Amino acid sequence: MVDDAAHELDRDEVAKVAGLAMLELTDEELDTFTPQLGAILAHAQDMENLDLADVAPTHHPYPLVNVMRPDVVAEDAGGPELRDAVLAAAPDVEDNRFKVPPALGGD
Amino acid sequence: MTNKSATKTESQELLPEGWEMVIGLEIHVELATATKLFSPAQNSFGSEPNQNVHPVCLGLPGTLPVVNEKAIEFAARIGLALNCTVQKCVFARKNYFYPDMPKDYQISQFDEPLNIDGWVDLPVAGTRIRVERAHVEEDTGKTTHVGDSGRIHDAGYSLVDYNRAGVPLVEIVTHPDIRGPEEAKEYVDEVRAMVVAVGASDGKMEEGSLRVDANVSVRPAGSDELRTRCEIKNVNSLRSIGRAITYEAKRHVNLYESGKEPIQETRHWDEEAGRTRDGRKKEDSDDYRYFADPDLVAIDPTPEWIAQIAASQPALPAQRREALVSAGADSEGAALVVQRDLDSLVLAVIEAGGEAKRVLNHATNNLAIEGAEALSPSNFADLVKMEADGALTSTQAKQVLAEMVSDGSTPADIAAKHGFEAMDTGELEATLDEIISSSPQEWERFVNEPEARGKLQGFFVGQVMKATRGQADGKLVNQLLAKKANS
């Protein structure tokens, strides 16, 4: 998930990531954000210099595991009333479904 | 791991000389939980659109996912059935923009999945398919494309139903160990039988409970290189899995043989046209920008919990086939009986005194009937005994068995109703003698012309059956004919 150390972020990578996040950045914005994001990543790379061999990976600040719920349908889940309320908040609806611009790809 | 026999492998037979197929499969299995993976909304197929929703699976602001414990149990049962190691795992966000997920990300598992490093042994092909991982993730909503042609590229707009969004899935990923379409089908069939056996899914391909994507590439036969692969989606039946794989592998060979190369992409199987079509270019996994979901903590199954799940696993298809073989079944018959879910009945009938060979014969040939599994083992055993004692012919036994399934009566009652009674040998012999004396020429030839005997045997048996309205035992008639001809 994380690139190896000592890699300097460049403008093209920022443009690509912005595209994946569906953000349109102008050339000026790319010039501004590339060094800013680079500085943040450089800070994260400082960690690479530490000896962390004995430290377990931390995904979460809480020392919790196995937080689960029983497999029971909630009383307020589903049904026509909730459906109608949710659809009423949508910009466009057809046949009780959300109507959206044509979606390409996916399955 | 590979087909090492001297004969040509399945894929070498289907492809031009010198090529072989390299196939990996991803099977998505929808889990048979009451609720979704992270949301307490109902998980059921066929509801009215957007009826099975809840703020969590609609991705409304301020909602938080909580893991369904039953989904984790089912996923671990699948992992254990696949001989995987069940381990501590983390949920990760897979980020993409597509209206089938209202959150704009799908919660899946990435570098720390629940189940890793398993395998499936295929009973017929005799090969072992390695399972890389079987991870837990949420299903997406269903988009329907509305446009002039109904094809997505021309769609005017899309309609989205979130009933399926958030339904728990296990995605089972193999190593590229599969070498042909028949092997692929057998693998899918075996995995389907496993997930059904452990109660984790209904395994219905026609309802989308089990969906298959195939990663297909080709290489020079016998080499161990891995070439560019294409991922084939939309293969919704066992038959289309085989067809899609064969089509795609041939397409790759044609490209290579004309000096071109396939490009890595996702392709869609068009069942009607019998071909694959190019879809989107495959994203790198980097493009999904996976990261650990901060809303969820790790699942860390304790060794005690895993042991408890393992101890309460129902018998798996391989174990069930083995039990039948130990009781006297041949391996082909055993596979069919387990597939029809008749193995516990068959074992109970054998236990109740039914002759194994006859019981298996009925189960494989005469019991592809709805409701057969509800037959009373002792009635079934009685039927087999009546047949073995000569009280019923095999044709009569088949008819009686079918009626036992439909109305639950005892074989004796059904046989009596139809007047199927044991003809004693003396009575049968008298009937046969009458027929012989009224057909002297045929009998003369039967006795003296060995080459005509087969045909005339059919004639005499037919005459006897006619005279007895089908109640005679054909085998006994043949024995009597042979005895009389030789005396």
PDB file of C-alpha atoms in Angstrom, chain B residues 59-232:
ATOM      1  CA  GLY B  59     -23.729   5.689   3.405  1.00  0.00           C
ATOM      2  CA  LEU B  60     -25.581   8.513   5.147  1.00  0.00           C
ATOM      3  CA  PRO B  61     -23.355  10.980   7.024  1.00  0.00           C
ATOM      4  CA  GLY B  62     -22.757  10.145  10.672  1.00  0.00           C
ATOM      5  CA  THR B  63     -23.445   6.420  10.348  1.00  0.00           C
ATOM      6  CA  LEU B  64     -20.899   3.826  11.444  1.00  0.00           C
ATOM      7  CA  PRO B  65     -20.493   0.215  10.287  1.00  0.00           C
ATOM      8  CA  VAL B  66     -20.560  -2.657  12.822  1.00  0.00           C
ATOM      9  CA  VAL B  67     -19.482  -6.153  11.725  1.00  0.00           C
ATOM     10  CA  ASN B  68     -22.095  -8.917  11.580  1.00  0.00           C
ATOM     11  CA  GLU B  69     -20.712 -11.797  13.696  1.00  0.00           C
ATOM     12  CA  LYS B  70     -22.624 -14.438  11.690  1.00  0.00           C
ATOM     13  CA  ALA B  71     -20.937 -13.248   8.487  1.00  0.00           C
ATOM     14  CA  ILE B  72     -17.511 -13.766  10.097  1.00  0.00           C
ATOM     15  CA  GLU B  73     -18.540 -17.234  11.261  1.00  0.00           C
ATOM     16  CA  PHE B  74     -19.754 -18.218   7.767  1.00  0.00           C
ATOM     17  CA  ALA B  75     -16.585 -16.786   6.208  1.00  0.00           C
ATOM     18  CA  ALA B  76     -14.412 -18.798   8.605  1.00  0.00           C
ATOM     19  CA  ARG B  77     -16.442 -21.948   7.844  1.00  0.00           C
ATOM     20  CA  ILE B  78     -15.749 -21.414   4.139  1.00  0.00           C
ATOM     21  CA  GLY B  79     -12.058 -20.798   4.902  1.00  0.00           C
ATOM     22  CA  LEU B  80     -11.766 -23.992   6.933  1.00  0.00           C
ATOM     23  CA  ALA B  81     -13.572 -25.991   4.228  1.00  0.00           C
ATOM     24  CA  LEU B  82     -10.981 -24.646   1.761  1.00  0.00           C
ATOM     25  CA  ASN B  83      -8.127 -25.769   4.061  1.00  0.00           C
ATOM     26  CA  CYS B  84      -7.155 -22.131   4.682  1.00  0.00           C
ATOM     27  CA  THR B  85      -5.422 -20.612   7.682  1.00  0.00           C
ATOM     28  CA  VAL B  86      -7.926 -18.391   9.497  1.00  0.00           C
ATOM     29  CA  GLN B  87      -6.083 -15.334  10.790  1.00  0.00           C
ATOM     30  CA  LYS B  88      -6.337 -11.854  12.249  1.00  0.00           C
ATOM     31  CA  CYS B  89      -7.724  -9.548   9.588  1.00  0.00           C
ATOM     32  CA  VAL B  90      -8.393  -5.919   8.841  1.00  0.00           C
ATOM     33  CA  PHE B  91     -11.070  -4.219   6.741  1.00  0.00           C
ATOM     34  CA  ALA B  92      -9.893  -1.791   4.076  1.00  0.00           C
ATOM     35  CA  ARG B  93     -11.587   0.801   1.929  1.00  0.00           C
ATOM     36  CA  LYS B  94     -11.465   0.274  -1.819  1.00  0.00           C
ATOM     37  CA  ASN B  95     -12.077   3.713  -3.277  1.00  0.00           C
ATOM     38  CA  TYR B  96     -13.845   4.238  -6.598  1.00  0.00           C
ATOM     39  CA  PHE B  97     -16.595   6.413  -8.014  1.00  0.00           C
ATOM     40  CA  TYR B  98     -19.509   4.427  -9.266  1.00  0.00           C
ATOM     41  CA  PRO B  99     -23.136   4.789  -8.211  1.00  0.00           C
ATOM     42  CA  ASP B 100     -23.435   1.147  -7.093  1.00  0.00           C
ATOM     43  CA  MET B 101     -21.864   2.100  -3.738  1.00  0.00           C
ATOM     44  CA  PRO B 102     -23.397   5.148  -2.094  1.00  0.00           C
ATOM     45  CA  LYS B 103     -20.322   5.725   0.126  1.00  0.00           C
ATOM     46  CA  ASP B 104     -18.005   5.927  -2.928  1.00  0.00           C
ATOM     47  CA  TYR B 105     -15.944   3.129  -1.439  1.00  0.00           C
ATOM     48  CA  GLN B 106     -16.449  -0.559  -0.874  1.00  0.00           C
ATOM     49  CA  ILE B 107     -15.336  -2.098   2.410  1.00  0.00           C
ATOM     50  CA  SER B 108     -13.197  -5.107   1.587  1.00  0.00           C
ATOM     51  CA  GLN B 109      -9.992  -6.711   2.835  1.00  0.00           C
ATOM     52  CA  PHE B 110      -6.649  -6.061   1.221  1.00  0.00           C
ATOM     53  CA  ASP B 111      -3.303  -7.138   2.628  1.00  0.00           C
ATOM     54  CA  GLU B 112      -4.674  -8.844   5.742  1.00  0.00           C
ATOM     55  CA  PRO B 113      -7.606 -11.073   4.699  1.00  0.00           C
ATOM     56  CA  LEU B 114      -9.428 -13.506   7.021  1.00  0.00           C
ATOM     57  CA  ASN B 115      -8.489 -16.731   5.163  1.00  0.00           C
ATOM     58  CA  ILE B 116      -5.226 -17.476   3.346  1.00  0.00           C
ATOM     59  CA  ASP B 117      -3.283 -20.370   1.780  1.00  0.00           C
ATOM     60  CA  GLY B 118      -5.815 -23.130   1.212  1.00  0.00           C
ATOM     61  CA  TRP B 119      -6.554 -25.676  -1.471  1.00  0.00           C
ATOM     62  CA  VAL B 120      -9.304 -27.675  -3.152  1.00  0.00           C
ATOM     63  CA  ASP B 121      -8.725 -31.215  -4.445  1.00  0.00           C
ATOM     64  CA  LEU B 122     -10.810 -31.990  -7.535  1.00  0.00           C
ATOM     65  CA  PRO B 123     -12.288 -35.501  -7.375  1.00  0.00           C
ATOM     66  CA  VAL B 124     -12.540 -36.165 -11.132  1.00  0.00           C
ATOM     67  CA  ALA B 125      -9.591 -34.207 -12.575  1.00  0.00           C
ATOM     68  CA  GLY B 126      -7.452 -35.400  -9.657  1.00  0.00           C
ATOM     69  CA  THR B 127      -5.690 -32.033  -9.430  1.00  0.00           C
ATOM     70  CA  ARG B 128      -5.155 -29.706  -6.484  1.00  0.00           C
ATOM     71  CA  ILE B 129      -6.124 -26.053  -6.977  1.00  0.00           C
ATOM     72  CA  ARG B 130      -4.390 -23.714  -4.534  1.00  0.00           C
ATOM     73  CA  VAL B 131      -6.506 -21.019  -2.910  1.00  0.00           C
ATOM     74  CA  GLU B 132      -4.586 -17.796  -2.361  1.00  0.00           C
ATOM     75  CA  ARG B 133      -7.152 -16.110  -0.137  1.00  0.00           C
ATOM     76  CA  ALA B 134     -10.828 -15.976   0.810  1.00  0.00           C
ATOM     77  CA  HIS B 135     -11.635 -12.522   2.112  1.00  0.00           C
ATOM     78  CA  VAL B 136     -14.745 -10.796   3.414  1.00  0.00           C
ATOM     79  CA  GLU B 137     -16.288  -7.797   1.659  1.00  0.00           C
ATOM     80  CA  GLU B 138     -19.590  -6.083   1.027  1.00  0.00           C
ATOM     81  CA  ASP B 139     -21.558  -6.520  -2.175  1.00  0.00           C
ATOM     82  CA  THR B 140     -22.481  -3.519  -4.318  1.00  0.00           C
ATOM     83  CA  GLY B 141     -25.921  -2.256  -5.307  1.00  0.00           C
ATOM     84  CA  LYS B 142     -27.533  -3.212  -8.587  1.00  0.00           C
ATOM     85  CA  THR B 143     -27.442  -0.727 -11.455  1.00  0.00           C
ATOM     86  CA  THR B 144     -29.769  -1.183 -14.411  1.00  0.00           C
ATOM     87  CA  HIS B 145     -28.852   0.630 -17.575  1.00  0.00           C
ATOM     88  CA  VAL B 146     -31.698   2.179 -19.493  1.00  0.00           C
ATOM     89  CA  GLY B 147     -31.125   3.249 -23.082  1.00  0.00           C
ATOM     90  CA  ASP B 148     -32.045   2.563 -26.663  1.00  0.00           C
ATOM     91  CA  SER B 149     -30.134  -0.677 -27.063  1.00  0.00           C
ATOM     92  CA  GLY B 150     -30.015  -1.666 -23.407  1.00  0.00           C
ATOM     93  CA  ARG B 151     -26.220  -1.906 -23.695  1.00  0.00           C
ATOM     94  CA  ILE B 152     -24.226   0.130 -21.226  1.00  0.00           C
ATOM     95  CA  HIS B 153     -22.308   2.111 -23.836  1.00  0.00           C
ATOM     96  CA  ASP B 154     -25.522   3.613 -25.214  1.00  0.00           C
ATOM     97  CA  ALA B 155     -27.340   4.018 -21.906  1.00  0.00           C
ATOM     98  CA  GLY B 156     -29.389   7.151 -21.513  1.00  0.00           C
ATOM     99  CA  TYR B 157     -29.330   6.782 -17.722  1.00  0.00           C
ATOM    100  CA  SER B 158     -28.959   4.218 -14.954  1.00  0.00           C
ATOM    101  CA  LEU B 159     -31.298   3.143 -12.172  1.00  0.00           C
ATOM    102  CA  VAL B 160     -29.875   2.039  -8.837  1.00  0.00           C
ATOM    103  CA  ASP B 161     -31.316  -0.388  -6.292  1.00  0.00           C
ATOM    104  CA  TYR B 162     -29.363  -0.606  -3.007  1.00  0.00           C
ATOM    105  CA  ASN B 163     -30.948  -3.811  -1.691  1.00  0.00           C
ATOM    106  CA  ARG B 164     -27.744  -5.709  -2.506  1.00  0.00           C
ATOM    107  CA  ALA B 165     -25.400  -2.944  -1.325  1.00  0.00           C
ATOM    108  CA  GLY B 166     -23.692  -4.223   1.804  1.00  0.00           C
ATOM    109  CA  VAL B 167     -24.730  -7.882   1.515  1.00  0.00           C
ATOM    110  CA  PRO B 168     -21.847  -9.978   2.934  1.00  0.00           C
ATOM    111  CA  LEU B 169     -19.605 -11.702   0.396  1.00  0.00           C
ATOM    112  CA  VAL B 170     -16.649 -14.014   0.590  1.00  0.00           C
ATOM    113  CA  GLU B 171     -14.351 -13.699  -2.413  1.00  0.00           C
ATOM    114  CA  ILE B 172     -12.354 -16.872  -3.032  1.00  0.00           C
ATOM    115  CA  VAL B 173      -9.258 -16.330  -5.171  1.00  0.00           C
ATOM    116  CA  THR B 174      -7.204 -19.189  -6.635  1.00  0.00           C
ATOM    117  CA  HIS B 175      -3.648 -19.268  -7.833  1.00  0.00           C
ATOM    118  CA  PRO B 176      -3.453 -19.671 -11.649  1.00  0.00           C
ATOM    119  CA  ASP B 177      -3.509 -23.470 -11.275  1.00  0.00           C
ATOM    120  CA  ILE B 178      -6.473 -24.333 -13.513  1.00  0.00           C
ATOM    121  CA  ARG B 179      -5.622 -25.694 -16.960  1.00  0.00           C
ATOM    122  CA  GLY B 180      -8.911 -25.996 -18.811  1.00  0.00           C
ATOM    123  CA  PRO B 181     -12.651 -25.279 -18.893  1.00  0.00           C
ATOM    124  CA  GLU B 182     -13.704 -28.678 -17.503  1.00  0.00           C
ATOM    125  CA  GLU B 183     -11.322 -28.294 -14.576  1.00  0.00           C
ATOM    126  CA  ALA B 184     -12.685 -24.777 -13.984  1.00  0.00           C
ATOM    127  CA  LYS B 185     -16.255 -26.051 -13.961  1.00  0.00           C
ATOM    128  CA  GLU B 186     -15.358 -28.872 -11.607  1.00  0.00           C
ATOM    129  CA  TYR B 187     -13.649 -26.425  -9.245  1.00  0.00           C
ATOM    130  CA  VAL B 188     -16.681 -24.121  -9.204  1.00  0.00           C
ATOM    131  CA  ASP B 189     -19.002 -27.076  -8.658  1.00  0.00           C
ATOM    132  CA  GLU B 190     -16.898 -28.362  -5.761  1.00  0.00           C
ATOM    133  CA  VAL B 191     -16.665 -24.927  -4.103  1.00  0.00           C
ATOM    134  CA  ARG B 192     -20.406 -24.449  -4.542  1.00  0.00           C
ATOM    135  CA  ALA B 193     -21.064 -27.816  -2.882  1.00  0.00           C
ATOM    136  CA  MET B 194     -18.735 -26.817  -0.013  1.00  0.00           C
ATOM    137  CA  VAL B 195     -20.332 -23.445   0.728  1.00  0.00           C
ATOM    138  CA  VAL B 196     -23.778 -25.033   0.641  1.00  0.00           C
ATOM    139  CA  ALA B 197     -22.628 -27.924   2.862  1.00  0.00           C
ATOM    140  CA  VAL B 198     -21.312 -25.596   5.580  1.00  0.00           C
ATOM    141  CA  GLY B 199     -24.559 -23.589   5.449  1.00  0.00           C
ATOM    142  CA  ALA B 200     -22.792 -20.359   4.460  1.00  0.00           C
ATOM    143  CA  SER B 201     -24.705 -19.739   1.217  1.00  0.00           C
ATOM    144  CA  ASP B 202     -27.482 -21.128  -0.946  1.00  0.00           C
ATOM    145  CA  GLY B 203     -24.943 -21.199  -3.824  1.00  0.00           C
ATOM    146  CA  LYS B 204     -27.582 -20.312  -6.429  1.00  0.00           C
ATOM    147  CA  MET B 205     -25.792 -19.048  -9.533  1.00  0.00           C
ATOM    148  CA  GLU B 206     -29.091 -18.113 -11.190  1.00  0.00           C
ATOM    149  CA  GLU B 207     -29.851 -15.670  -8.353  1.00  0.00           C
ATOM    150  CA  GLY B 208     -26.321 -14.289  -8.233  1.00  0.00           C
ATOM    151  CA  SER B 209     -25.511 -15.913  -4.871  1.00  0.00           C
ATOM    152  CA  LEU B 210     -22.408 -17.371  -6.496  1.00  0.00           C
ATOM    153  CA  ARG B 211     -20.646 -15.368  -9.202  1.00  0.00           C
ATOM    154  CA  VAL B 212     -17.494 -16.227 -11.069  1.00  0.00           C
ATOM    155  CA  ASP B 213     -14.836 -14.081 -12.726  1.00  0.00           C
ATOM    156  CA  ALA B 214     -12.156 -15.901 -14.712  1.00  0.00           C
ATOM    157  CA  ASN B 215      -8.597 -14.671 -15.221  1.00  0.00           C
ATOM    158  CA  VAL B 216      -7.453 -16.234 -18.465  1.00  0.00           C
ATOM    159  CA  SER B 217      -4.090 -16.286 -20.221  1.00  0.00           C
ATOM    160  CA  VAL B 218      -2.198 -18.743 -22.411  1.00  0.00           C
ATOM    161  CA  ARG B 219       1.444 -19.814 -22.686  1.00  0.00           C
ATOM    162  CA  PRO B 220       3.575 -22.288 -24.602  1.00  0.00           C
ATOM    163  CA  ALA B 221       2.648 -25.752 -23.326  1.00  0.00           C
ATOM    164  CA  GLY B 222       4.878 -26.923 -20.498  1.00  0.00           C
ATOM    165  CA  SER B 223       6.455 -23.542 -19.745  1.00  0.00           C
ATOM    166  CA  ASP B 224       5.932 -21.878 -16.376  1.00  0.00           C
ATOM    167  CA  GLU B 225       5.682 -18.256 -17.501  1.00  0.00           C
ATOM    168  CA  LEU B 226       2.647 -16.129 -16.700  1.00  0.00           C
ATOM    169  CA  ARG B 227       1.547 -13.937 -19.595  1.00  0.00           C
ATOM    170  CA  THR B 228      -0.877 -11.006 -19.762  1.00  0.00           C
ATOM    171  CA  ARG B 229      -4.275 -12.066 -18.463  1.00  0.00           C
ATOM    172  CA  CYS B 230      -7.780 -10.797 -19.069  1.00  0.00           C
ATOM    173  CA  GLU B 231     -10.482 -10.889 -16.435  1.00  0.00           C
ATOM    174  CA  ILE B 232     -13.776 -12.211 -17.798  1.00  0.00           C
TER     175      ILE B 232
END
